[in-house]
Coordinates of C-alpha atoms and ligand atoms in Angstrom, one line a residue:
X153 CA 119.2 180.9 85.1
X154 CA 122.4 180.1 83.6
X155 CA 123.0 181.9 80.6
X156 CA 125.4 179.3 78.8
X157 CA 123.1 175.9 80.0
X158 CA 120.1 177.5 78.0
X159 CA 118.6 176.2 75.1
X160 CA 119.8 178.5 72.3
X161 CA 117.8 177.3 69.4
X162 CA 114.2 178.7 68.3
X163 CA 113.1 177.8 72.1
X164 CA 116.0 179.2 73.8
X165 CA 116.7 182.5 71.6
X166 CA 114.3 185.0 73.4
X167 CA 114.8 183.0 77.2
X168 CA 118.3 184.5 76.9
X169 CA 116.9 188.4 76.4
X170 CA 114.3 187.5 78.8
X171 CA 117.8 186.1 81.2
X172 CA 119.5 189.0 80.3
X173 CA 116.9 191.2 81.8
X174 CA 116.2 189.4 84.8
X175 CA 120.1 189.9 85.4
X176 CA 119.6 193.6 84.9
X177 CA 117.5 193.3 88.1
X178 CA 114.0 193.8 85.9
X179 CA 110.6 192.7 86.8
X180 CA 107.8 192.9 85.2
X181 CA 104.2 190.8 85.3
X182 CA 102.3 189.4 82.9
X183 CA 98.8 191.0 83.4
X184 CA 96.2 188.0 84.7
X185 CA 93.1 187.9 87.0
X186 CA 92.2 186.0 89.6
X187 CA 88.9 186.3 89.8
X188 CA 86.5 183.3 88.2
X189 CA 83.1 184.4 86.8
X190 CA 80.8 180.8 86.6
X191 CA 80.2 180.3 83.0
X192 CA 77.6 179.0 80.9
X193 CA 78.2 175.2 79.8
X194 CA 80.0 175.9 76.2
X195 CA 78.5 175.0 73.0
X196 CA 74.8 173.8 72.0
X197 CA 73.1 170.4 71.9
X198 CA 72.7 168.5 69.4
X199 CA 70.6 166.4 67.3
X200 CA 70.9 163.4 69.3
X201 CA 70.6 165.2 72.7
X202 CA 74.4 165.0 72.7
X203 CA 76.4 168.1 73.7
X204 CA 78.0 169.8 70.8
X205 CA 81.7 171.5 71.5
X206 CA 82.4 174.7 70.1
X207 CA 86.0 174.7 68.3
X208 CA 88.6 177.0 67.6
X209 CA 92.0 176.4 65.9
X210 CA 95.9 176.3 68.0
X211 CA 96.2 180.2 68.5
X212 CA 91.9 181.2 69.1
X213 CA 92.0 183.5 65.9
X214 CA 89.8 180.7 64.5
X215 CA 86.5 179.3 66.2
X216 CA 82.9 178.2 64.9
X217 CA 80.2 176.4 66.3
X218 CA 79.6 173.3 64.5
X219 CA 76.1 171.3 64.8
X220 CA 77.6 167.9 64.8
X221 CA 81.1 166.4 65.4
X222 CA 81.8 163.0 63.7
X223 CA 84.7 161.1 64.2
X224 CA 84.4 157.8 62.3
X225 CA 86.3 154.4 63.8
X226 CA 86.6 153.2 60.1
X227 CA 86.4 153.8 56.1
X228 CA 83.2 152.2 55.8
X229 CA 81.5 154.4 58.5
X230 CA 83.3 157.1 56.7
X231 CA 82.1 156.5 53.4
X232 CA 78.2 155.5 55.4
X233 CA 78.7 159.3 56.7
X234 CA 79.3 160.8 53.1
X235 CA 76.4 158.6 51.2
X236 CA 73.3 159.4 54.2
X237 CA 73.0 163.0 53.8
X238 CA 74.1 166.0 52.0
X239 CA 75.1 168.1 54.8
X240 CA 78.1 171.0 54.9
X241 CA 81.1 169.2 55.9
X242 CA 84.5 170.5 57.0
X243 CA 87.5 168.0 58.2
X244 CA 89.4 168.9 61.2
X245 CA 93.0 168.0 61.6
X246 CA 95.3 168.7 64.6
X247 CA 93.5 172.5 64.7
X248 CA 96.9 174.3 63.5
X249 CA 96.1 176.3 60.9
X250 CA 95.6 180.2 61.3
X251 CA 93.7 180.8 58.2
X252 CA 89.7 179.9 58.2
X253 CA 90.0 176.6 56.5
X254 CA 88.2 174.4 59.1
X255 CA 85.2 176.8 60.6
X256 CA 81.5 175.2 59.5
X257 CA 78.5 175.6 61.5
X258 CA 77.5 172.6 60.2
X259 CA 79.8 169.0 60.4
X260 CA 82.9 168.6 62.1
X261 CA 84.8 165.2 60.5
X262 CA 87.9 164.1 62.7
X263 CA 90.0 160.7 61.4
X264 CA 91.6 161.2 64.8
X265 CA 90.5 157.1 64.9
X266 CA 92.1 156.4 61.2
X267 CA 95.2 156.4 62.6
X268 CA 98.7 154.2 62.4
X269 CA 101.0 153.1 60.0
X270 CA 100.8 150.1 57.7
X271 CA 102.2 148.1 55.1
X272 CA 105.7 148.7 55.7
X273 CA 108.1 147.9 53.5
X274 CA 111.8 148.5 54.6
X275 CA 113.2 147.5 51.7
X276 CA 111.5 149.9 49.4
X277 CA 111.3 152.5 52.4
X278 CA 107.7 152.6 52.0
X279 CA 104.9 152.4 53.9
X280 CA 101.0 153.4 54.3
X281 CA 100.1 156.7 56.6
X282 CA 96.3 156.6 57.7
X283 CA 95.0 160.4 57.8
X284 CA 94.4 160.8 61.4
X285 CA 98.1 160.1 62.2
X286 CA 99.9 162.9 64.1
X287 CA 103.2 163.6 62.7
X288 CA 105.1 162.6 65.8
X289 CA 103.4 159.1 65.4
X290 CA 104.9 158.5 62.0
X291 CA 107.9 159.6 62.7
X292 CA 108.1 157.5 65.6
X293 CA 105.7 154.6 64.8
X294 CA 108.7 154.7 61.5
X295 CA 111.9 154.6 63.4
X296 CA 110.5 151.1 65.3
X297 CA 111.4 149.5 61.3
X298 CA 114.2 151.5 60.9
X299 CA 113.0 154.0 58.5
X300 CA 112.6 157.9 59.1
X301 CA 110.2 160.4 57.3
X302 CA 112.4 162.5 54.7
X303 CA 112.1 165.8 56.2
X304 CA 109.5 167.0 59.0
X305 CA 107.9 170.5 60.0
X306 CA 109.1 172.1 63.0
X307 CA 106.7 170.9 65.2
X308 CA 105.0 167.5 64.7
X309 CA 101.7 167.9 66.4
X310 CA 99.4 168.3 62.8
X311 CA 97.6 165.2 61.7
X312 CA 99.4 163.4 58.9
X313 CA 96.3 164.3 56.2
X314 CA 96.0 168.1 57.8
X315 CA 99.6 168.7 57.2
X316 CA 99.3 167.1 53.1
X317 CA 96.2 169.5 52.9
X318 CA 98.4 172.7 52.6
X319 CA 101.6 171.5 51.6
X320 CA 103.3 171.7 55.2
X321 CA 107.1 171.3 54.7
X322 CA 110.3 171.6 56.7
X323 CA 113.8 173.4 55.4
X324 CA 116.4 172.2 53.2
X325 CA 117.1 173.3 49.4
X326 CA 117.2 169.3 47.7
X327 CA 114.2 168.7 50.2
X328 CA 110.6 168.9 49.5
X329 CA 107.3 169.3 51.4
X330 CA 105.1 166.5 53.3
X331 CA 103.3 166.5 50.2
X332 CA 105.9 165.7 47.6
X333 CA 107.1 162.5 49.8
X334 CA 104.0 160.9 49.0
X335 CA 103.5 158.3 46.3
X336 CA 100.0 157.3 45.9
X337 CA 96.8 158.2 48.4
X338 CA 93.5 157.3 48.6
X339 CA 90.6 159.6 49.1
X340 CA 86.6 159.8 49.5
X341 CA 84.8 161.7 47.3
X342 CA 81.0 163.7 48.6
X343 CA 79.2 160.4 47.4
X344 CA 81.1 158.5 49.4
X345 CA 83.5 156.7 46.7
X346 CA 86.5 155.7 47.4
X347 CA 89.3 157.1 44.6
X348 CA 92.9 156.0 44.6
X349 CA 95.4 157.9 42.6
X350 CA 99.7 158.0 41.9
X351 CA 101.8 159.3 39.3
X352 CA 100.5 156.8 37.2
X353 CA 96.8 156.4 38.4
X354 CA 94.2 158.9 38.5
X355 CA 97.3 161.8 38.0
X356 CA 95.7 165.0 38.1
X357 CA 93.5 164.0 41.2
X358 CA 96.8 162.8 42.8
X359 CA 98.2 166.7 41.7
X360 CA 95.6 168.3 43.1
X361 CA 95.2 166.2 46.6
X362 CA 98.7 166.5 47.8
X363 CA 98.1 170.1 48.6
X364 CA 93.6 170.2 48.7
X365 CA 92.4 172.4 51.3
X366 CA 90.0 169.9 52.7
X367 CA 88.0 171.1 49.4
X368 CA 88.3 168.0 47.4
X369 CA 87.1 165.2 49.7
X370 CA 87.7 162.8 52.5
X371 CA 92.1 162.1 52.3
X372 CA 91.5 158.7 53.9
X373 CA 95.5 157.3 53.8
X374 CA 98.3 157.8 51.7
X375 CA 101.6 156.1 50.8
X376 CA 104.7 157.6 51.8
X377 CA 108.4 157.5 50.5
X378 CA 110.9 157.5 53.8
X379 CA 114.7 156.8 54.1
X380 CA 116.5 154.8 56.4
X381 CA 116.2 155.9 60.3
X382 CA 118.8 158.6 61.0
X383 CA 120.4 160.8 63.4
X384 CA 120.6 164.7 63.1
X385 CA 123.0 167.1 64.4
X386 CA 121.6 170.4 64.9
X387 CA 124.2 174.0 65.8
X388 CA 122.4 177.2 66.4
X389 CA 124.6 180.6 66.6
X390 CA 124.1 184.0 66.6
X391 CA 125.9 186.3 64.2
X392 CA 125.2 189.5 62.6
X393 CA 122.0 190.4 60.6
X394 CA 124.5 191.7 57.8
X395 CA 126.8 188.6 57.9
X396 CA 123.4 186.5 58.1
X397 CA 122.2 187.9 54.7
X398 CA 125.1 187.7 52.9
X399 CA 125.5 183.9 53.9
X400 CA 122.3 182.1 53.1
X401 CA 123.2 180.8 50.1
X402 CA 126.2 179.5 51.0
X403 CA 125.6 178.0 54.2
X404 CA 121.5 176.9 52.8
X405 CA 123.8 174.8 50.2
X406 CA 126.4 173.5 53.0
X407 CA 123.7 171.9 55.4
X408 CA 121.3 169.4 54.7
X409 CA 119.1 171.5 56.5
X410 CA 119.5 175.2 57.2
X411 CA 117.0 178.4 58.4
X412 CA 117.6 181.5 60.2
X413 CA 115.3 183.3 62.8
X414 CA 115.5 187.5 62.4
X415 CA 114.9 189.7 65.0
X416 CA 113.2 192.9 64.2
X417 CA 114.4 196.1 65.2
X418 CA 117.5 194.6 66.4
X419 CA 121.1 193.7 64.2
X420 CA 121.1 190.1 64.8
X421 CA 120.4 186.5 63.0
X422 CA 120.0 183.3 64.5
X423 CA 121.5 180.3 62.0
X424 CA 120.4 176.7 62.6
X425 CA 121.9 174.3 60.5
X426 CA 121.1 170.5 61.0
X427 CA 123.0 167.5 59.4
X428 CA 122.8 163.8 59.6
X429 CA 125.4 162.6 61.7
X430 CA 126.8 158.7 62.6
X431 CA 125.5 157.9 66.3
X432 CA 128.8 156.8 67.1
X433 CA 129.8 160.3 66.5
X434 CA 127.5 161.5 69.1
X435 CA 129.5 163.2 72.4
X436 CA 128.1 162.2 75.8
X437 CA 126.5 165.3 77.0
X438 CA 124.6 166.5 80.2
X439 CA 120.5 167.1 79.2
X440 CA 120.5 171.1 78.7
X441 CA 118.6 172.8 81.0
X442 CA 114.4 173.9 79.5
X443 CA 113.5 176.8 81.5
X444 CA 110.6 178.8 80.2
X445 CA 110.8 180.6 77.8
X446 CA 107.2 181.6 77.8
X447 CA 107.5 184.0 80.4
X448 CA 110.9 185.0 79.6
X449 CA 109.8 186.1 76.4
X450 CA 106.7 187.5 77.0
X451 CA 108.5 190.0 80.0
X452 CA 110.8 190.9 77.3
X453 CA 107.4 191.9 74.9
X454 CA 105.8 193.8 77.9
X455 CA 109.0 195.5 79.0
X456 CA 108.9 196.9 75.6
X457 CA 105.2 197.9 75.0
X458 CA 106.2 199.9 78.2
X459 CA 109.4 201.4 76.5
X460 CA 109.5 201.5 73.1
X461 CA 112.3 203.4 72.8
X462 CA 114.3 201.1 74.4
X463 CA 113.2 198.4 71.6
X464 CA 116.1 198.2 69.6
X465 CA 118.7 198.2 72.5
X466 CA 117.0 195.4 74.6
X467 CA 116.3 193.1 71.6
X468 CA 120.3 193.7 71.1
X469 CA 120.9 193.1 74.3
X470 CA 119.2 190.0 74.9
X471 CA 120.9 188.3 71.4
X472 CA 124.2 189.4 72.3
X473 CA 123.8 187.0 75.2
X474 CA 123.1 183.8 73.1
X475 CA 125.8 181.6 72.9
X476 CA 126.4 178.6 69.9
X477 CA 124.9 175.2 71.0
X478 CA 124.9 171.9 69.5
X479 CA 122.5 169.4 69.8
X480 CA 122.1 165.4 69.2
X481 CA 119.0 163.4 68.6
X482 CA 116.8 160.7 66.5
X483 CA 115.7 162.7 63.7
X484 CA 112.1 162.6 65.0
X485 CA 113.6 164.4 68.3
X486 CA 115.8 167.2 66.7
X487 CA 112.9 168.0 64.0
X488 CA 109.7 168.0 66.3
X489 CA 110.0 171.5 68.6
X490 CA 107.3 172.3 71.6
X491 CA 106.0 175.7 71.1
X492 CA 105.2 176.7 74.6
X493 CA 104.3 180.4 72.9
X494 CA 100.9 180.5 71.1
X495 CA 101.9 183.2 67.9
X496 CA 99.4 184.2 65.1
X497 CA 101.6 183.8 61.7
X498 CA 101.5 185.0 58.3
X499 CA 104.4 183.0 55.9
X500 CA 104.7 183.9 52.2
X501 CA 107.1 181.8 49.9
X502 CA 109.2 183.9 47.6
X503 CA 111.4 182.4 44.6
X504 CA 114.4 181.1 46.1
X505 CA 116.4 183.5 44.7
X506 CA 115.3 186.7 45.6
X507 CA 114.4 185.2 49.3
X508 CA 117.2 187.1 51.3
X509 CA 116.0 190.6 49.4
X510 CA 112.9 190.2 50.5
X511 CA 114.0 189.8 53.8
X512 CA 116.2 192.5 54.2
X513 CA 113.2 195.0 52.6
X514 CA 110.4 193.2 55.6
X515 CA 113.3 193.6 58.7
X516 CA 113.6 196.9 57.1
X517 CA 110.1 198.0 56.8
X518 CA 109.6 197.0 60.2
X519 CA 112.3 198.9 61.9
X520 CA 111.3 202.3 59.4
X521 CA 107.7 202.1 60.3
X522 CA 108.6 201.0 63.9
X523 CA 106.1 198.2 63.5
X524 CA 105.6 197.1 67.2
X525 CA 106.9 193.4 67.2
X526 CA 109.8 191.8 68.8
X527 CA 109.1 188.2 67.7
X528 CA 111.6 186.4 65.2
X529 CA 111.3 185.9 61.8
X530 CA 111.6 182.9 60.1
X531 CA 112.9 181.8 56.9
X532 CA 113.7 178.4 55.6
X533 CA 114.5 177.2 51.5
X534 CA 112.6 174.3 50.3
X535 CA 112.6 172.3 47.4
X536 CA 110.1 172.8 44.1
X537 CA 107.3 170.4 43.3
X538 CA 104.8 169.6 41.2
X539 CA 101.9 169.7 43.6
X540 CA 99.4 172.2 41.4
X541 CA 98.7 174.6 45.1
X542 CA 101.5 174.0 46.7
X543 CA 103.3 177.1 47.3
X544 CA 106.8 175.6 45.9
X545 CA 105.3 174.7 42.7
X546 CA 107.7 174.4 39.9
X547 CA 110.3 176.3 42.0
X548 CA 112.6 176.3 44.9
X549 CA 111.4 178.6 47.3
X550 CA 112.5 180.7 50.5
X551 CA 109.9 180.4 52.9
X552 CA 108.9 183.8 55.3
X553 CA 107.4 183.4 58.6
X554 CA 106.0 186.4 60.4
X555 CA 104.5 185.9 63.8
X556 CA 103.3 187.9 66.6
X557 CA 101.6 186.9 70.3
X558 CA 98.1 185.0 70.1
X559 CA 96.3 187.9 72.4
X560 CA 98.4 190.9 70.2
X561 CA 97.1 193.1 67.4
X562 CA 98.6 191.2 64.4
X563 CA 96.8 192.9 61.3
X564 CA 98.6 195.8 61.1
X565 CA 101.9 194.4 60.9
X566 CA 100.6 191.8 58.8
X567 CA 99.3 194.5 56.4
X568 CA 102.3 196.4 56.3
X569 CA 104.4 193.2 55.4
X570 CA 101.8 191.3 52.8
X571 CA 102.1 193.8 50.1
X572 CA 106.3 193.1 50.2
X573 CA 105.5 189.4 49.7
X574 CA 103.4 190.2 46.7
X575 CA 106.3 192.3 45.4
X576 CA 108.7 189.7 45.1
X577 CA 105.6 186.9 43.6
X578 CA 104.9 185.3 46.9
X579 CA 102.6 182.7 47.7
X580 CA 100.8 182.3 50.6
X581 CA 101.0 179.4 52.9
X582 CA 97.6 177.8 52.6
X583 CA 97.2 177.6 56.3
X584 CA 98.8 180.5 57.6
X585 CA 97.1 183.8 57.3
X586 CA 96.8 185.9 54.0
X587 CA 94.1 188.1 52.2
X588 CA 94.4 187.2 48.9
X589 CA 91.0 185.5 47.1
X590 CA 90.8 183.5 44.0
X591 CA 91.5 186.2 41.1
X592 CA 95.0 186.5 43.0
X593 CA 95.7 182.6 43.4
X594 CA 94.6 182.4 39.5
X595 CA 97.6 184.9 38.6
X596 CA 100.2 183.1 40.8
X597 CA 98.9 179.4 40.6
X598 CA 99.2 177.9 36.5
X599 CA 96.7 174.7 37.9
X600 CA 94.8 176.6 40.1
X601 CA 91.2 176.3 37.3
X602 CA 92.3 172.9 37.0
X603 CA 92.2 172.5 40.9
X604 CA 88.8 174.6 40.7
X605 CA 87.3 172.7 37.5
X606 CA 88.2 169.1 39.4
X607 CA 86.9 169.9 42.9
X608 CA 83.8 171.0 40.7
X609 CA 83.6 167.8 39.2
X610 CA 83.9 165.9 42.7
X611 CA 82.3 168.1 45.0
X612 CA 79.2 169.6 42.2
X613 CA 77.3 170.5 45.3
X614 CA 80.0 172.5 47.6
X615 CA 79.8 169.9 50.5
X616 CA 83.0 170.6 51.6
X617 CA 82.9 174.3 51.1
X618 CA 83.2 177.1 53.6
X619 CA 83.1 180.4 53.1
X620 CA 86.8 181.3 53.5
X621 CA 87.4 178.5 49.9
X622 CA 84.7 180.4 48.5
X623 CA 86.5 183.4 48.2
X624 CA 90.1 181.6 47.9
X625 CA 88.4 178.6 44.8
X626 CA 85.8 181.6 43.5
X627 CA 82.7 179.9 44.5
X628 CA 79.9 182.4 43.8
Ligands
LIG990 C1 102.9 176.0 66.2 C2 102.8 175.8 64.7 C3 103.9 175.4 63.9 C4 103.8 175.2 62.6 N1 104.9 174.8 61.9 C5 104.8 174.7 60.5 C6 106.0 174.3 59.8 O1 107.1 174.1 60.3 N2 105.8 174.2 58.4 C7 104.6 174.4 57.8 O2 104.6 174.3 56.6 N3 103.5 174.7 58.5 C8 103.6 174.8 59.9 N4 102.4 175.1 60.5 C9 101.2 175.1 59.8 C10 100.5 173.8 59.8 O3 101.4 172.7 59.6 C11 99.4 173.7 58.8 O4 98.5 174.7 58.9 C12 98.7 172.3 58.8 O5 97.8 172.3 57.7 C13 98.0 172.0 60.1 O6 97.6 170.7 60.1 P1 96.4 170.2 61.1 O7 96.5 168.7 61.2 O8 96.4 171.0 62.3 O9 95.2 170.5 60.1 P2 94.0 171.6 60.4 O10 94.5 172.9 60.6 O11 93.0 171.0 61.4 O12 93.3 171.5 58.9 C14 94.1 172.0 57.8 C15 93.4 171.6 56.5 O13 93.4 170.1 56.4 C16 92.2 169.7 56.0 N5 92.0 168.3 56.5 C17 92.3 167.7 57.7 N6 92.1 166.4 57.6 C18 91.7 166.1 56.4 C19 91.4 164.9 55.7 N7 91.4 163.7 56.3 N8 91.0 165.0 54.4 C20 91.0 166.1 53.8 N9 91.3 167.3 54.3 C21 91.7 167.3 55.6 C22 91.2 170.6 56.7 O14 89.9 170.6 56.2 C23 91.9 171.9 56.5 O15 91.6 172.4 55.2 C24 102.5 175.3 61.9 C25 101.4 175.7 62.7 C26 101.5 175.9 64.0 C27 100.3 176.3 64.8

């Protein structure tokens, strides 16, 4: 593998340890079996003699067993669904939230069928998102008028109405979430009604279901504010962990886009800063090489479980081997990144200026209590709102993202980190994994018994409870 062809962005950081190792002549395998036991068929059958799937979320630290899974082709057989019964309901999205917001053991709801864009309108750079749109859709199915979504995730796999449901968001300091680039949306409520809301319509409902947890109804579309299609340049680099801190703020307020990836236990930052760029400034270059960083990664992690002593040196070594890249793209191909590495992941959002602090104390923690984890850390600014849940209301915020393998132990790290969060007033990301319950979202949320006195008043039964919003909304 050669070193200087290799990605060196989030995908490529950890190949180049895993490179750098496999130049030091190392091997080691990543445990699997070859043996294949015949299983029992999965799930149970339903009430129509159907087969009913079992589910479980991106990373497997979520699953249930639902007793029916509806995917509706259209609004009417949607709201048909909501006015027949009164049965538990829980909507499903892409599946790529950590947190237990989809599991029900009773119904399943999919808009994977309510899906496409609509009602374009290039001259306001507007248009219509139906719920069951993936995020690589819109921003594709948007670029064919010339338009491009305002900022994206860093992956664009979630369904459009999943991703508004807990306030996803991207990086940027002047740039919002998914939630605050919508300007009206439509709903169904547990009778089946159909509610529209906007700034202007219906206001507290449209403050509340920008960022609603699946708790408030059916999202059925919603209308989104977009700018004209653009191109992004993207530079990754390492540099020191010290320079790294010291330079957020100036380099967050140089860049359009800016976020850095920590390693723990080692003395090194990754930067990425992306910026719109003219295509006719765009340099012919060769494709860069993929590679797989899966396995390169993953040696690296079980080279280390074996010697733990040698943590801090070989996480060194592998970063000092990253070299600067630059890469070109259609926003929608710079913003949407494959995670070929399934990750559990905990991400608080501090108060935009205390962000790098609180940092510095977690990579610190980590390397005092010689918490066992080797995978980055990242942190991104985003832009305040006025969505009442959303984690950025009514400030600018420094987003925290700590991650460890799917198949490791991540509750001890995650307990040693969470209580730093709530040092510096962090709020959780709604989809990511946390332990807080509603007295704790009551202190840090001023809307939150608005949010829990309107989903009363729409949903007086609990339809589209589960157990995890009972404890988060304080549903007795
Ligand atoms: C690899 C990976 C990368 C990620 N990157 C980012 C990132 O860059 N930034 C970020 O902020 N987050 C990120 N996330 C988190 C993710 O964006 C959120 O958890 C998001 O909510 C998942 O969307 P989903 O479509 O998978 O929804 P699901 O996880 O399936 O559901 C999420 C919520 O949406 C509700 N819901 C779904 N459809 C509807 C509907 N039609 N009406 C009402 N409620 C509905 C569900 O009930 C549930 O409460 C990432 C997650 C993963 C696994």
């Amino acid at each position: 593998m050669k070193i200087d062809r290799v990605r060196m962005n989030r995908r490529g950081l950890l190949k180049a340890a895993g490179a750098s190792l496999i130049a030091a002549g190392t091997t080691t395998s990543v445990g699997c079996s070859d043996s294949v036991k015949p299983q029992a068929e999965p799930g149970i059958i339903g009430k129509d003699g159907k087969r009913v799937l079992p589910w479980s979320n991106w990373s497997g630290n979520q699953s249930c067993q639902p007793s029916e899974r509806l995917i509706p082709k259209n609004v009417d057989e949607l709201l048909a669904i909501l006015k027949s019964g009164n049965q538990n309901i829980r909507c499903v999205g892409s599946s790529h939230s950590f947190s237990a917001l989809v599991p029900t053991n009773q119904t399943l709801l999919s808009l994977a069928r309510l899906r496409g864009i609509e009602n374009v309108d290039s001259a306001a750079m507007e248009a219509d998102v139906w719920a069951g749109t993936r995020l690589a859709q819109v921003s594709k199915g948007l670029w064919q008028h010339g338009m491009s979504p305002i900022n994206m995730p860093d992956i664009d796999t979630q369904a459009f109405a999943g991703a508004l449901a807990t306030s996803t968001h991207g990086t940027g300091k002047d740039l919002g979430t998914l939630s605050s680039q919508v300007i009206s949306l439509q709903m169904a409520d547990a009778r089946g009604k159909l509610l529209e809301c906007s700034p202007t319509m219906n206001s507290d409902l449209f403050n509340a279901a920008r960022n609603n947890l699946g708790a408030l109804g059916v999202v059925t579309k919603a209308r989104i504010k977009t700018e004209q299609a653009y191109y992004l340049k993207e530079h990754s680099w390492m540099m020191s962990e010290e320079e790294g801190l010291a330079r957020c703020e100036e380099l967050r307020d140089k860049h359009r886009h800016y976020e850095m990836y920590a390693l723990p236990h080692g003395d090194y930052m990754l930067g990425i800063a992306i910026d719109k760029i003219d295509p006719a400034d765009i340099p012919d270059e060769p494709p860069i090489e993929s590679g797989d960083a899966y396995e390169a990664f993953r040696m690296l992690a079980n080279l280390i479980d074996y010697m733990p002593f040698l943590r801090s040196w070989l996480v060194n070594f592998g970063a000092s081997g990253v070299e600067p890249e630059t890469r070109y793209g259609k926003a929608y191909e710079i913003f949407g990144n494959l995670r070929d590495i399934r990750f559990n992941e905990m991400e608080y959002t501090v108060p935009a200026e205390v962000g790098p602090q609180c940092l510095a104390e977690i990579l610190h923690t980590i390397k005092k209590q010689k918490i066992p984890v080797i995978f980055p850390i990242e942190a991104r600014y985003i832009k305040g709102d006025d969505v009442w849940l959303s984690p950025f209301y009514k400030r600018d915020g420094f987003s925290i993202s700590c991650h460890n393998f799917h198949d490791k132990d991540y509750k001890k790290y995650f307990a040693a980190i969470e209580p730093i969060f709530w040092k510096y007033d962090g709020r959780p990301h709604w989809g990511k994994i946390h332990t807080l319950a509603a007295p704790e979202f009551a202190a840090r949320y001023e809307r939150f018994n608005d949010f829990v006195k309107l989903r009363r008043e729409l949903d007086p039964d609990g339809r589209f409870l589960n157990d995890h919003l009972r404890k988060a909304l304080g549903v007795v």
